[in-house]
XYZ file of C-alpha atoms in Angstrom:
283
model
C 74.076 68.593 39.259
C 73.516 65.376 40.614
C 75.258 64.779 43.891
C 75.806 61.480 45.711
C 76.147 61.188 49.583
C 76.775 58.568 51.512
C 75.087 57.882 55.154
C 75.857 56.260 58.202
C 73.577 55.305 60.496
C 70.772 53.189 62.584
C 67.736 51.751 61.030
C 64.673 50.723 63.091
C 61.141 50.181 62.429
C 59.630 52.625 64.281
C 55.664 51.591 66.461
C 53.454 54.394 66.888
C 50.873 55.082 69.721
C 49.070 57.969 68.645
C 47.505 58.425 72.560
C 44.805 61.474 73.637
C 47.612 62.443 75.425
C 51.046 61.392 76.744
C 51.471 59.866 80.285
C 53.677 61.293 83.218
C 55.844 58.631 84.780
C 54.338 55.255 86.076
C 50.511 56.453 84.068
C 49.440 54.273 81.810
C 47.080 56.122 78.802
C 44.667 54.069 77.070
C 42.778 54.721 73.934
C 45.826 55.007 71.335
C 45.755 53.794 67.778
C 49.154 52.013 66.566
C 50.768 51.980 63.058
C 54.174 51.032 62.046
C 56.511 52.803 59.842
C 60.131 52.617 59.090
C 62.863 54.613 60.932
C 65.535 55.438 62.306
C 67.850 58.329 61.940
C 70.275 57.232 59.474
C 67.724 55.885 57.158
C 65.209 58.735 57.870
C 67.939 61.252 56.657
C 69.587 59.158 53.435
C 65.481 58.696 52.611
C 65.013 63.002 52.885
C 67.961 63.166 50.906
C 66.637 60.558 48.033
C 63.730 62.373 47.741
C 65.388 65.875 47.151
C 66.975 64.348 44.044
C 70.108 63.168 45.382
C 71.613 59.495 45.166
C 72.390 58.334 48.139
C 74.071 54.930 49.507
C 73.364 53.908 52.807
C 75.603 51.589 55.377
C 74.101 50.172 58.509
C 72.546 46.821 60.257
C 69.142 45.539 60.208
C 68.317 41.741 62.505
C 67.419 38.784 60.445
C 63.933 39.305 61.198
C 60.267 40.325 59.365
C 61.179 43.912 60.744
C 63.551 44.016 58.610
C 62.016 44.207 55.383
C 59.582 46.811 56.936
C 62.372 49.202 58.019
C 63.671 48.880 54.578
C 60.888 49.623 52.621
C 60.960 52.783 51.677
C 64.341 53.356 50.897
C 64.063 50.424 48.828
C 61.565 51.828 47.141
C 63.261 55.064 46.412
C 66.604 53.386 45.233
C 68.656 54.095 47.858
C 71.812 52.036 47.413
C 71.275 49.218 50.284
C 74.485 47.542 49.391
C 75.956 48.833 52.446
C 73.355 46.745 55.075
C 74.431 43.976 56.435
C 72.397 41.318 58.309
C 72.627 40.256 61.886
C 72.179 36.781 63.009
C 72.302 37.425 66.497
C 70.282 41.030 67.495
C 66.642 42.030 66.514
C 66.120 44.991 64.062
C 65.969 48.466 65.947
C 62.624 49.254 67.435
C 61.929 53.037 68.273
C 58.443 53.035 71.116
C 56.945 56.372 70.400
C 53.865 58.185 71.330
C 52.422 60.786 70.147
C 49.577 63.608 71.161
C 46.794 65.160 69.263
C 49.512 68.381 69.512
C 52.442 66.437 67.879
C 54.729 65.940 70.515
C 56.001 62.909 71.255
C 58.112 60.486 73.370
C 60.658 57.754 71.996
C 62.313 54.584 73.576
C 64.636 53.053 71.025
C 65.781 49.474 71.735
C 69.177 49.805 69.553
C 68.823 46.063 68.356
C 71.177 45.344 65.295
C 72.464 49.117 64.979
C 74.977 48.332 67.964
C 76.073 45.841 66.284
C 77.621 47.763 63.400
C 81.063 48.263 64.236
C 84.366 49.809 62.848
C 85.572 45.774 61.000
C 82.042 46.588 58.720
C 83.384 50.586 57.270
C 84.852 50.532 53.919
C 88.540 51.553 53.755
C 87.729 54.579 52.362
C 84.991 56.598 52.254
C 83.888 59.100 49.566
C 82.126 62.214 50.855
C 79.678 63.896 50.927
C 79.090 61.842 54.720
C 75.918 61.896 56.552
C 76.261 60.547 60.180
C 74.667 60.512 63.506
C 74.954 59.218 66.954
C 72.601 56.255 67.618
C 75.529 54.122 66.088
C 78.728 53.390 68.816
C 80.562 56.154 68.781
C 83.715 54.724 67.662
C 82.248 53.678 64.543
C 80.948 57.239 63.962
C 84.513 57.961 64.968
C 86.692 55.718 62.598
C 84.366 56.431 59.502
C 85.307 60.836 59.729
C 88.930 59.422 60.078
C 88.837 57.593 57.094
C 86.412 60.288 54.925
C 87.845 62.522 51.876
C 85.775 65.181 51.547
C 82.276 66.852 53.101
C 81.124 65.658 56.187
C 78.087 66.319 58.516
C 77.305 65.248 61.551
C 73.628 65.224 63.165
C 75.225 65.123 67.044
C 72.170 63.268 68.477
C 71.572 61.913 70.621
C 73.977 64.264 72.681
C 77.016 61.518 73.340
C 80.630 62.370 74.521
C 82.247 62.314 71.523
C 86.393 63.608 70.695
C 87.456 66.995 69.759
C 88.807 65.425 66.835
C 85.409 64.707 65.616
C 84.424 68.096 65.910
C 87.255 69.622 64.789
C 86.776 67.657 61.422
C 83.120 68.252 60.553
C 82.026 70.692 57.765
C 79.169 70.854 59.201
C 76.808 69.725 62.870
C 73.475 70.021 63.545
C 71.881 70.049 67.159
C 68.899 70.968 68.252
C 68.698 73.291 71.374
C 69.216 70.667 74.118
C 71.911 69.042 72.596
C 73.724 72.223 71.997
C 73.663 73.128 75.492
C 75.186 69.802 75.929
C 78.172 70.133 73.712
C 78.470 74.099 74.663
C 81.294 76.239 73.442
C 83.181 72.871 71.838
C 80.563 73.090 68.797
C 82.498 76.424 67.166
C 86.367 74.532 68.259
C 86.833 73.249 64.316
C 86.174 75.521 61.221
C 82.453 74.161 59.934
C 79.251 75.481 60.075
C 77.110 74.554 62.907
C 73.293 74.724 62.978
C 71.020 74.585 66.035
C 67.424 73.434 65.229
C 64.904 75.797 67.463
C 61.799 73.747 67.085
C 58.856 75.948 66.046
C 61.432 78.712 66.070
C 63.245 77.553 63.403
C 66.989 77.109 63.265
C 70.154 79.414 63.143
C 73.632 79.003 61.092
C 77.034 79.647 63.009
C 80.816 79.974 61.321
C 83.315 80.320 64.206
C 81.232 81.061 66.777
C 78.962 83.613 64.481
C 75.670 83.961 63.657
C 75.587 83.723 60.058
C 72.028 83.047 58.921
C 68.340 83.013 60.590
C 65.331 81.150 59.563
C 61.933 79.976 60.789
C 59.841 77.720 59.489
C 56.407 78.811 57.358
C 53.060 78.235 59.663
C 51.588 74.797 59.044
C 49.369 72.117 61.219
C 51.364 69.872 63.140
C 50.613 66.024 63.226
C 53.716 64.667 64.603
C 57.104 65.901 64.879
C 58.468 62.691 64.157
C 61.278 62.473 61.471
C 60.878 66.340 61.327
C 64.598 66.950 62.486
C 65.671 64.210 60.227
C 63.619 66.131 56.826
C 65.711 69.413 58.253
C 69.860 67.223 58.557
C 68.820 65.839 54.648
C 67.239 69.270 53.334
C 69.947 71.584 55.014
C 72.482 69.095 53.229
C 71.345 68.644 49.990
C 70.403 72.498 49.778
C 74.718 73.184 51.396
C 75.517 71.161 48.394
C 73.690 72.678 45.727
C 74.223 76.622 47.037
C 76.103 77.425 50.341
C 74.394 80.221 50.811
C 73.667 79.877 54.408
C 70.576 81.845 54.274
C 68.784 80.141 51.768
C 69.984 76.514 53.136
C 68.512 77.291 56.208
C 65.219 78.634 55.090
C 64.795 75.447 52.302
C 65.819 72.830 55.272
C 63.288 74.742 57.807
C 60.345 74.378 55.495
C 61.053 70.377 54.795
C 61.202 70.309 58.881
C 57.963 72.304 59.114
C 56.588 70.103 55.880
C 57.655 66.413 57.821
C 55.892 67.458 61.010
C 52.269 67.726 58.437
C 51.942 64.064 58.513
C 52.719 61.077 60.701
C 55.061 58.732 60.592
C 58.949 59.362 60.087
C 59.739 58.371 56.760
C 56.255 58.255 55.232
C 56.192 62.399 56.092
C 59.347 63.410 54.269
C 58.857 65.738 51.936
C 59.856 66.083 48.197
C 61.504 69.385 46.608
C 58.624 70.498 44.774
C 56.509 70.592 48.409
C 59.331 72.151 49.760
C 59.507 74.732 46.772
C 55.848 75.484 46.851
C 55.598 75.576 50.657
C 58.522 78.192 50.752
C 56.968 80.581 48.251
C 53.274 80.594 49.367
């Protein structure tokens, strides 16, 4: 079955300093190479979800600027429904700064540009789920688009933000990764979804109401860059709730596209396709 989700969310174009290593405060490192790729987390998750066979449409803001054409590559080319985008006159496309080491860790300054200027006047009416949202949108647009959702909704809470009980309370399903759920604490299990907290190398773990439900971690590759890796694991984990809700197999399929994502640089140009993901699991 073919299932169509709809996502919310920033697009940037993200520069890349791949650096010997990365600097402490006030160092400057020299000796990086630069490329360019598109981000962002709203379009790196409706782009993991494309690729995993699912149709996706996509609603954000992008500057009226060459950027924009470059964050919207890919998605372009793998038919994400762009109808949604709408141009602004007056702010740059989002930029995301990141380094990277030889190791794969990174560090990311995002200059928010034209996704701040999305705001709740631009949502449709009414939105069909499945919904795919995050936080590097205002929060009151994240907040207005759950109120006016029928159906599935999942929210990638980052980066940590206060956001209402409400909001909680009406997801089927949040993902955080360890910091942010120490953030959020003991509000995460308030509503009745699923919530999954990503554990880096460690993999991730599945709660309902406060219990564990389901364990993965990810198979044993090379990392590159862990770019875009949390944004392969929001699309795989769900695509793969939507197809089986098995919690134990979700968690495994999403872990592998994380581990998969983090094989090659770049956001978007790492995401990985099912059949990887298939392969990668069984070997």
């Amino acid at each position: 079955m073919t299932h169509r989700v709809t996502v919310i969310g920033s697009i940037n174009l993200d520069l890349v300093a791949s650096a010997p290593r990365l600097p402490v405060a006030g160092e400057t490192v020299t000796g990086a190479t630069l490329a360019r790729h598109p981000g962002g987390k709203g379009a790196n998750q409706a782009l993991a979800a494309a690729r995993l066979g699912v149709e996706v449409s996509l609603i954000g803001r992008v500057g009226a600027d060459g950027m924009a054409d470059e964050a919207l590559a890919l998605l372009r080319a793998e038919g994400v429904d762009l109808s949604g985008i709408l141009v602004d006159a007056e702010r740059s496309t989002g930029v995301a700064l990141i380094a990277v080491d030889p190791s794969g860790e990174n560090q990311i300054v995002v200059a928010a540009g034209a996704n701040h200027g999305v705001g709740v006047e631009h949502l449709p009416d009414r939105i069909a789920g499945p919904l795919v949202l995050q936080l590097e949108l205002p929060v009151e647009v994240v907040e207005a688009a759950v109120a006016r959702v029928e159906g599935f909704v999942a929210i990638n809470l980052a980066p940590a933000a206060p956001v209402s009980d409400a909001l909680i309370r009406r997801a089927d399903l949040l993902i955080v990764n360890e910091g942010e759920a120490a953030f959020y604490g003991d509000r995460l299990h308030a509503g009745g979804g699923r919530v999954v907290v990503t554990l880096g190398a460690k993999g991730a773990v599945m709660f309902e109401q406060g219990r564990e439900v389901a364990r993965a971690a990810p198979p044993p590759v090379r990392v590159v860059d862990a770019t875009g890796a949390g944004d392969a694991f929001v699309g795989a984990i769900v695509t793969a709730l939507l197809d089986d809700p098995s919690p134990a197999a979700a968690l495994a399929f999403a872990c592998s596209a994380g581990a998969l994502a983090a094989t090659r640089a770049g956001a978007q140009p790492s995401l990985p396709r099912r059949a990887a993901i298939e392969a990668l699991s069984s070997s």
